């Protein structure tokens, strides 16, 4: 039947090019090959987010009066509603985790070097967008923790020089976090960010297909020395390997969603005191903890402003990395950049754990 | 293809079919185990309808003769009519035709559905128009101090 359908489509669309592409495409096999699957897992989780997100839209109501109740309705009344919400929440976290793993693995394999600079840039932008999803989605259940986390998070934007005040009002849809903020975050979460993601992800994947898989400099050297690097056919071998990893991700996701239900907490109340133990999602913890540790004034600059400037600089450096590590393109990756990256990873891990324990 | 290759392929073929079937079944069961919860999820749960048996519509004095008021009766609208001679009548305000909400026409002392021009008399019976059944009649009782009575509507 598949052959029939394919023939039918082929007759109309001439799929010979696609067929040739699929038949010829191959993926290099070497001892770092396992990292190739990390992007695929991330992509799988994006799919899970889209599917479960659309399902949640069927019952969710984006207003201060009803948001909390509608989520409660989903998890307590709708059949399998608890499952859909747990999967959406857990998958969001796994997605960010895998995006970081994918980022650092491509980083250390120097996959960003010429000619893949733009693939890297779209990837880093995608990571920022994913964090935006995390931040905007966190508020939507309209519970106490989310309410205050959003107050703090949007407040940090206020530390940006010159445009800070505007940014806070822009993000909150007013001076305070209110129902207006909720509808605004909802719009960002379900319309603006998905639109940006579609474009960035489309370009990211298109570039990867055009350029093929990058091999790390060490493997490239062997290749240049005349050694033949074994290749794996993309279809079906690599695809099945990919699917195997998706199964692993699905199993982890299902286990988390079943055994560690995502809490709903208590409904947000603007006049209640901040609950003890408030902290952002883990992927903002390192930033959160850093801000807590910077003194209120450093050399006449406000501590928060210094922190925000520091994070912005780090984000910018990450974005333009291919243009800093020029030597990588000719197989001589910078040792300083490797060292800086290792330190960054250690910093992120240590401060995340520190932030978790300190709160 | 050499004869040896052909031989090899022939020998491997049942094994290949077996593995392919196994793989296909694996994928199929994965999709089923995902689709089943999704299918159940998209079907909205039945609204646990609060069993409303009676509501207080207000004080007698709030309703002038020859007027009608639509009010909440549980999750549905009800219509309370005070006739020209001061009597109270109440009905389920959901038109029996296509579930629009009916209103009272004081000029003709009839109950009218604006959607498809259905007309009911003050006993709920259909006079003209498409409604297939009469309106559900509610019971009206007056309760409390004389002059300060509450109008209570209840399901009969």
Coordinates of C-alpha atoms in Angstrom, one line a residue:
Chain A
X1 CA 0.0 0.0 0.0
X2 CA 2.9 2.3 0.8
X3 CA 4.3 1.7 -2.6
X4 CA 1.0 2.5 -4.1
X5 CA 0.8 5.8 -2.3
X6 CA 4.4 6.6 -3.1
X7 CA 3.8 5.9 -6.8
X8 CA 0.7 8.1 -6.7
X9 CA 2.6 11.0 -5.1
X10 CA 5.6 10.4 -7.4
X11 CA 3.5 10.7 -10.5
X12 CA 2.3 14.1 -9.3
X13 CA 5.3 15.6 -7.5
X14 CA 8.3 13.8 -9.1
X15 CA 10.0 12.6 -6.0
X16 CA 13.1 11.4 -7.7
X17 CA 15.3 14.1 -6.2
X18 CA 14.0 13.4 -2.7
X19 CA 14.5 9.6 -3.3
X20 CA 18.0 10.2 -4.6
X21 CA 18.8 12.4 -1.5
X22 CA 17.5 9.8 0.9
X23 CA 19.2 7.0 -0.9
X24 CA 22.6 8.8 -1.0
X25 CA 22.6 10.5 2.3
X26 CA 24.9 8.9 4.8
X27 CA 26.2 9.8 8.2
X28 CA 29.9 9.3 9.3
X29 CA 30.6 6.7 11.9
X30 CA 33.3 7.4 14.4
X31 CA 33.8 7.4 18.2
X32 CA 32.0 10.7 18.6
X33 CA 29.0 9.7 16.5
X34 CA 26.7 9.3 19.5
X35 CA 26.5 13.1 19.9
X36 CA 24.8 13.2 16.5
X37 CA 21.7 11.9 18.2
X38 CA 21.4 14.7 20.7
X39 CA 19.9 17.1 18.2
X40 CA 17.4 14.4 17.1
X41 CA 16.3 13.8 20.7
X42 CA 15.8 17.6 21.1
X43 CA 13.8 17.7 17.9
X44 CA 11.6 14.8 19.1
X45 CA 10.9 16.7 22.3
X46 CA 10.0 19.7 20.3
X47 CA 7.4 17.5 18.6
X48 CA 6.1 16.3 22.0
X49 CA 5.8 19.9 23.1
X50 CA 3.8 21.0 20.0
X51 CA 1.5 18.0 20.3
X52 CA 0.8 18.3 24.0
X53 CA 0.7 22.1 23.9
X54 CA -2.0 22.0 21.3
X55 CA -3.9 19.5 23.4
X56 CA -3.7 21.7 26.5
X57 CA -5.1 24.6 24.4
X58 CA -8.3 22.7 24.2
X59 CA -9.1 23.3 27.8
X60 CA -6.8 26.1 29.0
X61 CA -8.3 29.5 29.7
X62 CA -5.8 32.4 29.7
X63 CA -7.3 34.7 32.3
X64 CA -6.4 35.5 35.8
X65 CA -9.8 34.4 37.0
X66 CA -9.8 31.1 35.2
X67 CA -6.3 29.9 34.3
X68 CA -5.6 28.2 37.6
X69 CA -9.1 26.6 37.6
X70 CA -8.8 25.4 34.0
X71 CA -5.4 23.7 34.7
X72 CA -7.0 22.1 37.8
X73 CA -9.8 21.0 35.6
X74 CA -7.4 19.5 33.1
X75 CA -5.5 17.5 35.7
X76 CA -8.5 16.4 37.8
X77 CA -11.5 16.1 35.4
X78 CA -10.3 15.6 31.8
X79 CA -9.4 12.0 31.0
X80 CA -5.6 11.7 30.8
X81 CA -5.4 15.4 31.4
X82 CA -2.8 14.8 34.2
X83 CA -0.8 12.8 31.7
X84 CA -0.8 15.5 29.0
X85 CA 0.1 18.2 31.4
X86 CA 2.8 16.2 33.1
X87 CA 4.3 15.2 29.8
X88 CA 4.2 18.9 28.6
X89 CA 6.0 20.1 31.8
X90 CA 8.5 17.3 32.0
X91 CA 9.2 17.4 28.3
X92 CA 9.9 21.1 28.5
X93 CA 12.6 20.5 31.1
X94 CA 14.1 17.6 29.2
X95 CA 14.0 19.7 26.0
X96 CA 16.0 22.5 27.6
X97 CA 18.4 19.9 29.1
X98 CA 18.9 18.2 25.7
X99 CA 19.3 21.6 24.0
X100 CA 22.2 22.3 26.3
X101 CA 23.7 18.9 25.8
X102 CA 23.3 19.4 22.0
X103 CA 24.9 22.8 22.2
X104 CA 27.9 21.8 24.3
X105 CA 28.4 18.6 22.3
X106 CA 28.4 20.5 19.0
X107 CA 30.6 23.1 20.7
X108 CA 33.3 20.7 21.8
X109 CA 33.2 18.9 18.5
X110 CA 33.7 22.3 16.8
X111 CA 30.7 21.7 14.6
X112 CA 30.2 25.5 14.3
X113 CA 33.3 26.1 12.2
X114 CA 33.2 27.1 8.6
X115 CA 30.9 26.5 6.7
X116 CA 28.4 25.9 9.6
X117 CA 28.5 29.3 11.3
X118 CA 24.8 30.1 10.4
X119 CA 23.7 26.6 11.7
X120 CA 25.3 27.5 15.0
X121 CA 23.7 30.9 15.2
X122 CA 20.2 29.6 14.4
X123 CA 20.8 26.9 17.1
X124 CA 21.9 29.4 19.8
X125 CA 18.9 31.6 18.9
X126 CA 16.7 28.5 19.2
X127 CA 18.1 27.9 22.7
X128 CA 17.2 31.4 23.7
X129 CA 13.7 30.9 22.3
X130 CA 13.3 27.7 24.2
X131 CA 14.2 29.5 27.4
X132 CA 11.6 32.1 26.5
X133 CA 9.1 29.3 26.1
X134 CA 10.1 28.0 29.6
X135 CA 9.8 31.5 31.2
X136 CA 6.5 32.3 29.5
X137 CA 5.0 28.9 30.1
X138 CA 5.8 28.9 33.7
X139 CA 3.3 31.6 34.5
X140 CA 0.4 30.1 32.6
X141 CA -1.0 27.9 35.5
X142 CA -1.2 31.1 37.5
X143 CA 0.0 29.7 40.7
X144 CA 1.8 31.4 43.5
X145 CA 5.3 30.3 42.6
X146 CA 4.8 31.2 38.9
X147 CA 3.4 34.6 39.8
X148 CA 6.3 35.6 42.0
X149 CA 8.9 34.0 39.7
X150 CA 7.5 36.2 36.9
X151 CA 7.6 39.3 39.1
X152 CA 11.3 38.6 39.8
X153 CA 12.1 37.6 36.3
X154 CA 10.5 40.6 34.6
X155 CA 12.0 42.7 37.3
X156 CA 15.4 41.7 36.3
X157 CA 14.7 43.1 32.8
X158 CA 14.3 46.4 34.6
X159 CA 18.0 46.4 35.3
X160 CA 18.8 46.7 31.6
X161 CA 20.4 50.1 31.1
X162 CA 18.2 52.8 29.4
X163 CA 15.4 50.5 28.2
X164 CA 14.8 48.7 31.5
X165 CA 11.7 50.6 32.5
X166 CA 10.2 50.1 29.1
X167 CA 11.1 46.4 29.1
X168 CA 9.3 45.8 32.4
X169 CA 6.1 47.5 31.3
X170 CA 6.3 45.8 27.9
X171 CA 6.7 42.3 29.4
X172 CA 4.2 42.8 32.1
X173 CA 1.6 44.6 30.0
X174 CA 1.5 47.3 32.7
X175 CA 3.3 48.2 35.9
X176 CA 2.6 45.0 37.8
X177 CA 2.2 41.3 37.1
X178 CA -1.6 41.0 36.5
X179 CA -4.1 39.3 34.4
X180 CA -2.7 41.4 31.5
X181 CA 0.7 39.8 32.0
X182 CA -0.9 36.4 31.8
X183 CA -2.7 37.0 28.5
X184 CA 0.5 38.6 27.2
X185 CA 2.6 35.6 28.2
X186 CA 0.0 33.3 26.7
X187 CA 0.2 35.1 23.4
X188 CA 4.0 35.0 23.5
X189 CA 3.9 31.3 24.4
X190 CA 1.4 30.0 21.9
X191 CA 1.8 32.4 19.0
X192 CA 4.9 34.5 18.8
X193 CA 7.6 32.0 20.0
X194 CA 6.1 29.1 18.0
X195 CA 6.3 31.3 14.9
X196 CA 9.9 32.2 15.5
X197 CA 10.7 28.6 16.3
X198 CA 9.2 27.4 13.0
X199 CA 11.4 29.7 11.0
X200 CA 14.6 29.2 13.0
X201 CA 14.1 25.4 13.2
X202 CA 13.3 25.2 9.5
X203 CA 16.4 27.0 8.6
X204 CA 18.5 25.1 11.2
X205 CA 17.4 21.7 9.7
X206 CA 17.7 22.9 6.1
X207 CA 21.3 24.0 6.7
X208 CA 22.1 20.6 8.3
X209 CA 20.7 18.8 5.3
X210 CA 22.5 21.0 2.8
X211 CA 25.9 20.8 4.6
X212 CA 25.7 17.2 5.9
X213 CA 27.1 16.1 9.2
X214 CA 30.1 17.9 10.6
X215 CA 33.0 15.6 11.7
X216 CA 35.2 16.7 14.5
X217 CA 38.7 18.1 13.6
X218 CA 40.4 14.9 14.8
X219 CA 38.3 12.8 12.4
X220 CA 38.8 15.3 9.6
X221 CA 42.6 15.0 10.0
X222 CA 42.3 11.2 9.6
X223 CA 40.2 11.8 6.5
X224 CA 42.7 14.2 5.0
X225 CA 45.5 11.7 5.7
X226 CA 43.7 9.4 3.3
X227 CA 41.9 7.2 5.8
X228 CA 38.3 6.2 4.8
X229 CA 35.8 7.1 7.5
X230 CA 33.0 4.5 7.6
X231 CA 29.6 5.8 6.7
X232 CA 26.2 4.7 7.8
X233 CA 23.3 4.9 5.3
X234 CA 20.9 7.6 6.6
X235 CA 17.9 5.5 5.6
X236 CA 17.0 3.2 7.2
X237 CA 20.0 2.6 9.5
X238 CA 20.5 6.1 10.9
X239 CA 16.8 6.8 11.1
X240 CA 16.3 3.6 13.1
X241 CA 19.1 4.6 15.5
X242 CA 17.5 8.0 15.8
X243 CA 14.1 6.3 16.6
X244 CA 15.8 4.1 19.2
X245 CA 17.0 7.2 21.0
X246 CA 13.6 8.7 20.7
X247 CA 12.3 5.6 22.5
X248 CA 14.8 6.2 25.2
X249 CA 13.6 9.8 25.6
X250 CA 10.0 8.6 25.5
X251 CA 10.7 6.1 28.3
X252 CA 12.4 8.7 30.5
X253 CA 9.6 11.1 29.8
X254 CA 6.8 8.6 30.5
X255 CA 8.6 7.5 33.8
X256 CA 8.9 11.1 34.9
X257 CA 5.3 12.0 34.0
X258 CA 3.9 8.9 35.7
X259 CA 5.9 8.9 38.9
X260 CA 6.7 12.6 39.5
X261 CA 3.5 14.5 38.8
X262 CA 4.0 18.2 38.2
X263 CA 2.5 20.2 41.0
X264 CA -0.1 22.8 40.6
X265 CA 0.4 24.6 43.9
X266 CA -1.9 27.3 45.2
X267 CA -3.6 29.9 43.1
X268 CA -1.7 33.2 42.7
X269 CA -2.7 36.0 45.1
X270 CA -1.2 39.4 44.5
X271 CA -1.7 40.3 48.2
X272 CA -0.1 37.2 49.7
X273 CA 3.5 37.3 50.9
X274 CA 6.1 35.6 48.7
X275 CA 6.2 31.9 49.6
X276 CA 9.3 30.5 51.1
X277 CA 11.7 28.6 48.9
X278 CA 10.8 30.6 45.8
X279 CA 13.2 29.9 42.9
X280 CA 13.0 29.8 39.1
X281 CA 13.2 26.8 36.9
X282 CA 16.5 25.0 37.2
X283 CA 17.8 26.4 33.9
X284 CA 17.6 29.9 35.3
X285 CA 19.0 28.9 38.7
X286 CA 22.7 29.6 37.8
X287 CA 21.7 33.1 36.8
X288 CA 19.4 33.5 39.8
X289 CA 22.2 32.4 42.2
X290 CA 24.8 34.7 40.5
X291 CA 22.5 37.7 40.9
X292 CA 22.0 36.8 44.5
X293 CA 25.8 36.8 45.1
X294 CA 26.7 40.0 43.3
X295 CA 27.0 42.8 45.8
X296 CA 24.4 45.6 45.5
X297 CA 27.1 48.0 44.1
X298 CA 30.3 47.2 42.3
X299 CA 32.5 50.2 41.4
X300 CA 29.5 52.5 41.3
X301 CA 27.5 50.1 39.1
X302 CA 24.3 48.5 40.4
X303 CA 24.9 44.8 41.0
X304 CA 21.8 43.7 39.1
X305 CA 22.8 45.8 36.1
X306 CA 26.3 44.3 36.2
X307 CA 24.8 40.8 36.3
X308 CA 22.4 41.5 33.4
X309 CA 25.3 43.0 31.3
X310 CA 27.4 40.0 32.1
X311 CA 24.7 37.6 31.0
X312 CA 24.1 39.6 27.8
X313 CA 27.8 39.5 27.0
X314 CA 28.0 35.8 27.6
X315 CA 25.0 35.3 25.3
X316 CA 26.6 37.4 22.6
X317 CA 30.0 35.6 22.9
X318 CA 28.1 32.3 22.5
X319 CA 26.3 33.6 19.5
X320 CA 29.4 34.8 17.6
X321 CA 31.6 31.8 18.7
X322 CA 32.3 30.7 15.1
X323 CA 33.9 34.0 14.4
X324 CA 36.0 34.0 17.5
X325 CA 37.5 30.5 17.1
X326 CA 38.9 31.2 13.6
X327 CA 41.5 28.5 13.9
X328 CA 38.9 25.8 14.2
X329 CA 38.0 26.1 10.5
X330 CA 41.5 24.9 9.6
X331 CA 41.6 22.2 12.2
X332 CA 43.4 24.1 15.0
X333 CA 40.7 24.8 17.6
X334 CA 41.7 27.4 20.2
X335 CA 42.8 25.8 23.6
X336 CA 41.8 29.0 25.4
X337 CA 38.2 28.7 24.1
X338 CA 38.0 25.0 25.1
X339 CA 39.3 25.9 28.6
X340 CA 36.7 28.8 28.8
X341 CA 33.9 26.4 27.7
X342 CA 34.9 23.8 30.3
X343 CA 34.9 26.4 33.0
X344 CA 31.5 27.7 31.8
X345 CA 30.0 24.2 32.0
X346 CA 31.5 23.7 35.5
X347 CA 30.2 27.1 36.6
X348 CA 26.7 26.4 35.3
X349 CA 26.6 23.0 37.0
X350 CA 28.0 24.2 40.3
X351 CA 25.8 27.3 40.5
X352 CA 22.7 25.3 39.5
X353 CA 23.3 22.8 42.3
X354 CA 24.3 25.7 44.7
X355 CA 21.2 27.6 43.8
X356 CA 19.1 24.5 44.4
X357 CA 20.5 23.8 47.8
X358 CA 20.6 27.5 48.9
X359 CA 17.0 28.2 48.2
Chain B
X1 CA 23.1 -11.0 -8.6
X2 CA 25.2 -14.2 -8.3
X3 CA 23.4 -17.5 -7.5
X4 CA 25.0 -17.4 -4.1
X5 CA 23.5 -14.0 -3.3
X6 CA 20.1 -15.2 -4.4
X7 CA 20.5 -18.2 -2.2
X8 CA 21.4 -16.0 0.8
X9 CA 18.5 -13.7 0.3
X10 CA 16.1 -16.5 0.0
X11 CA 17.4 -18.0 3.2
X12 CA 17.2 -14.7 5.1
X13 CA 13.9 -13.8 3.8
X14 CA 11.6 -15.4 6.5
X15 CA 13.9 -14.0 9.2
X16 CA 13.7 -10.5 7.6
X17 CA 9.9 -10.7 7.4
X18 CA 9.8 -11.8 11.0
X19 CA 12.0 -8.9 12.2
X20 CA 10.1 -6.4 10.0
X21 CA 6.8 -7.6 11.5
X22 CA 8.1 -7.3 15.0
X23 CA 9.4 -3.8 14.3
X24 CA 6.1 -2.8 12.8
X25 CA 4.1 -4.2 15.7
X26 CA 6.4 -2.3 18.1
X27 CA 5.8 1.0 16.3
X28 CA 2.1 0.3 16.0
X29 CA 1.7 -0.4 19.8
X30 CA 3.7 2.8 20.6
X31 CA 1.4 4.8 18.5
X32 CA -1.7 3.2 19.9
X33 CA -0.5 3.8 23.5
X34 CA 0.0 7.5 22.6
X35 CA -3.2 7.9 20.6
X36 CA -5.5 6.2 23.1
X37 CA -4.9 8.8 25.9
X38 CA -5.0 11.6 23.3
X39 CA -8.3 10.3 22.0
X40 CA -9.8 10.1 25.5
X41 CA -8.3 13.6 26.4
X42 CA -10.0 15.4 23.5
X43 CA -13.5 14.1 24.5
X44 CA -14.6 16.7 27.1
X45 CA -15.7 15.3 30.4
X46 CA -19.4 15.4 31.1
X47 CA -20.3 18.5 33.0
X48 CA -21.3 17.5 36.5
X49 CA -24.5 19.5 36.2
X50 CA -25.4 20.8 39.6
X51 CA -28.9 19.5 40.2
X52 CA -30.8 22.8 40.6
X53 CA -34.3 22.2 41.7
X54 CA -35.3 25.7 42.6
X55 CA -34.1 29.3 42.5
X56 CA -35.4 32.5 44.1
X57 CA -36.1 34.9 41.3
X58 CA -36.6 37.9 43.5
X59 CA -39.4 39.8 45.3
X60 CA -42.8 39.9 43.9
X61 CA -42.6 43.7 43.8
X62 CA -39.7 43.6 41.4
X63 CA -41.8 42.2 38.6
X64 CA -44.4 44.5 36.9
X65 CA -47.4 42.9 35.3
X66 CA -47.1 42.1 31.6
X67 CA -43.3 41.7 31.7
X68 CA -41.0 38.8 31.4
X69 CA -37.5 38.2 32.8
X70 CA -34.9 35.7 31.8
X71 CA -32.9 34.4 34.8
X72 CA -30.5 31.7 35.7
X73 CA -31.9 28.3 36.6
X74 CA -28.8 26.2 37.4
X75 CA -26.8 26.3 34.2
X76 CA -29.8 27.0 31.9
X77 CA -31.9 30.1 31.4
X78 CA -35.4 30.2 32.7
X79 CA -38.1 32.8 31.9
X80 CA -40.4 34.2 34.5
X81 CA -43.5 35.9 33.1
X82 CA -45.9 38.1 35.2
X83 CA -49.1 38.2 33.2
X84 CA -51.3 41.3 32.9
X85 CA -53.5 40.0 35.7
X86 CA -50.5 39.6 38.1
X87 CA -50.1 35.9 37.9
X88 CA -46.6 34.3 37.7
X89 CA -45.6 31.7 35.1
X90 CA -42.2 30.2 34.6
X91 CA -40.7 28.1 31.9
X92 CA -37.5 26.7 30.8
X93 CA -36.3 29.5 28.5
X94 CA -34.6 27.1 26.0
X95 CA -36.5 26.9 22.8
X96 CA -37.4 23.3 22.0
X97 CA -36.5 23.9 18.3
X98 CA -32.7 24.8 18.3
X99 CA -32.0 25.9 21.8
X100 CA -32.1 29.7 21.4
X101 CA -33.3 31.6 24.5
X102 CA -36.9 32.8 24.3
X103 CA -38.3 36.2 25.4
X104 CA -41.6 37.6 26.5
X105 CA -43.6 39.8 24.0
X106 CA -45.7 42.1 26.0
X107 CA -47.7 43.4 23.0
X108 CA -49.2 40.0 22.3
X109 CA -48.6 38.3 25.7
X110 CA -46.8 35.5 24.0
X111 CA -43.4 33.9 24.4
X112 CA -41.3 34.4 21.3
X113 CA -38.1 32.8 20.0
X114 CA -36.3 35.3 17.8
X115 CA -34.1 32.8 16.1
X116 CA -36.8 31.1 13.9
X117 CA -39.9 33.0 14.9
X118 CA -41.3 30.3 17.2
X119 CA -44.3 31.4 19.3
X120 CA -45.6 29.9 22.5
X121 CA -48.6 30.8 24.6
X122 CA -48.5 31.4 28.3
X123 CA -49.0 27.7 29.0
X124 CA -45.8 26.9 27.0
X125 CA -47.7 25.4 24.1
X126 CA -46.6 26.1 20.6
X127 CA -48.8 28.5 18.7
X128 CA -46.8 28.7 15.5
X129 CA -43.3 28.3 14.1
X130 CA -40.9 25.4 14.1
X131 CA -40.7 24.3 17.8
X132 CA -41.6 20.7 18.0
X133 CA -42.6 20.5 21.7
X134 CA -44.0 22.9 24.3
X135 CA -41.7 24.7 26.7
X136 CA -40.9 22.9 29.9
X137 CA -43.2 24.4 32.6
X138 CA -41.7 25.3 36.0
X139 CA -43.7 25.7 39.1
X140 CA -43.9 29.2 40.8
X141 CA -44.5 29.6 44.5
X142 CA -44.6 32.7 46.6
X143 CA -42.9 32.4 49.9
X144 CA -42.5 34.7 52.9
X145 CA -44.1 37.7 54.6
X146 CA -47.2 39.1 52.8
X147 CA -46.1 42.0 50.7
X148 CA -42.5 40.9 50.9
X149 CA -42.9 37.5 49.2
X150 CA -40.1 35.8 47.3
X151 CA -40.9 34.4 43.9
X152 CA -39.6 30.8 43.9
X153 CA -39.3 28.8 40.7
X154 CA -38.9 25.1 40.9
X155 CA -38.9 22.1 38.7
X156 CA -42.2 20.3 39.0

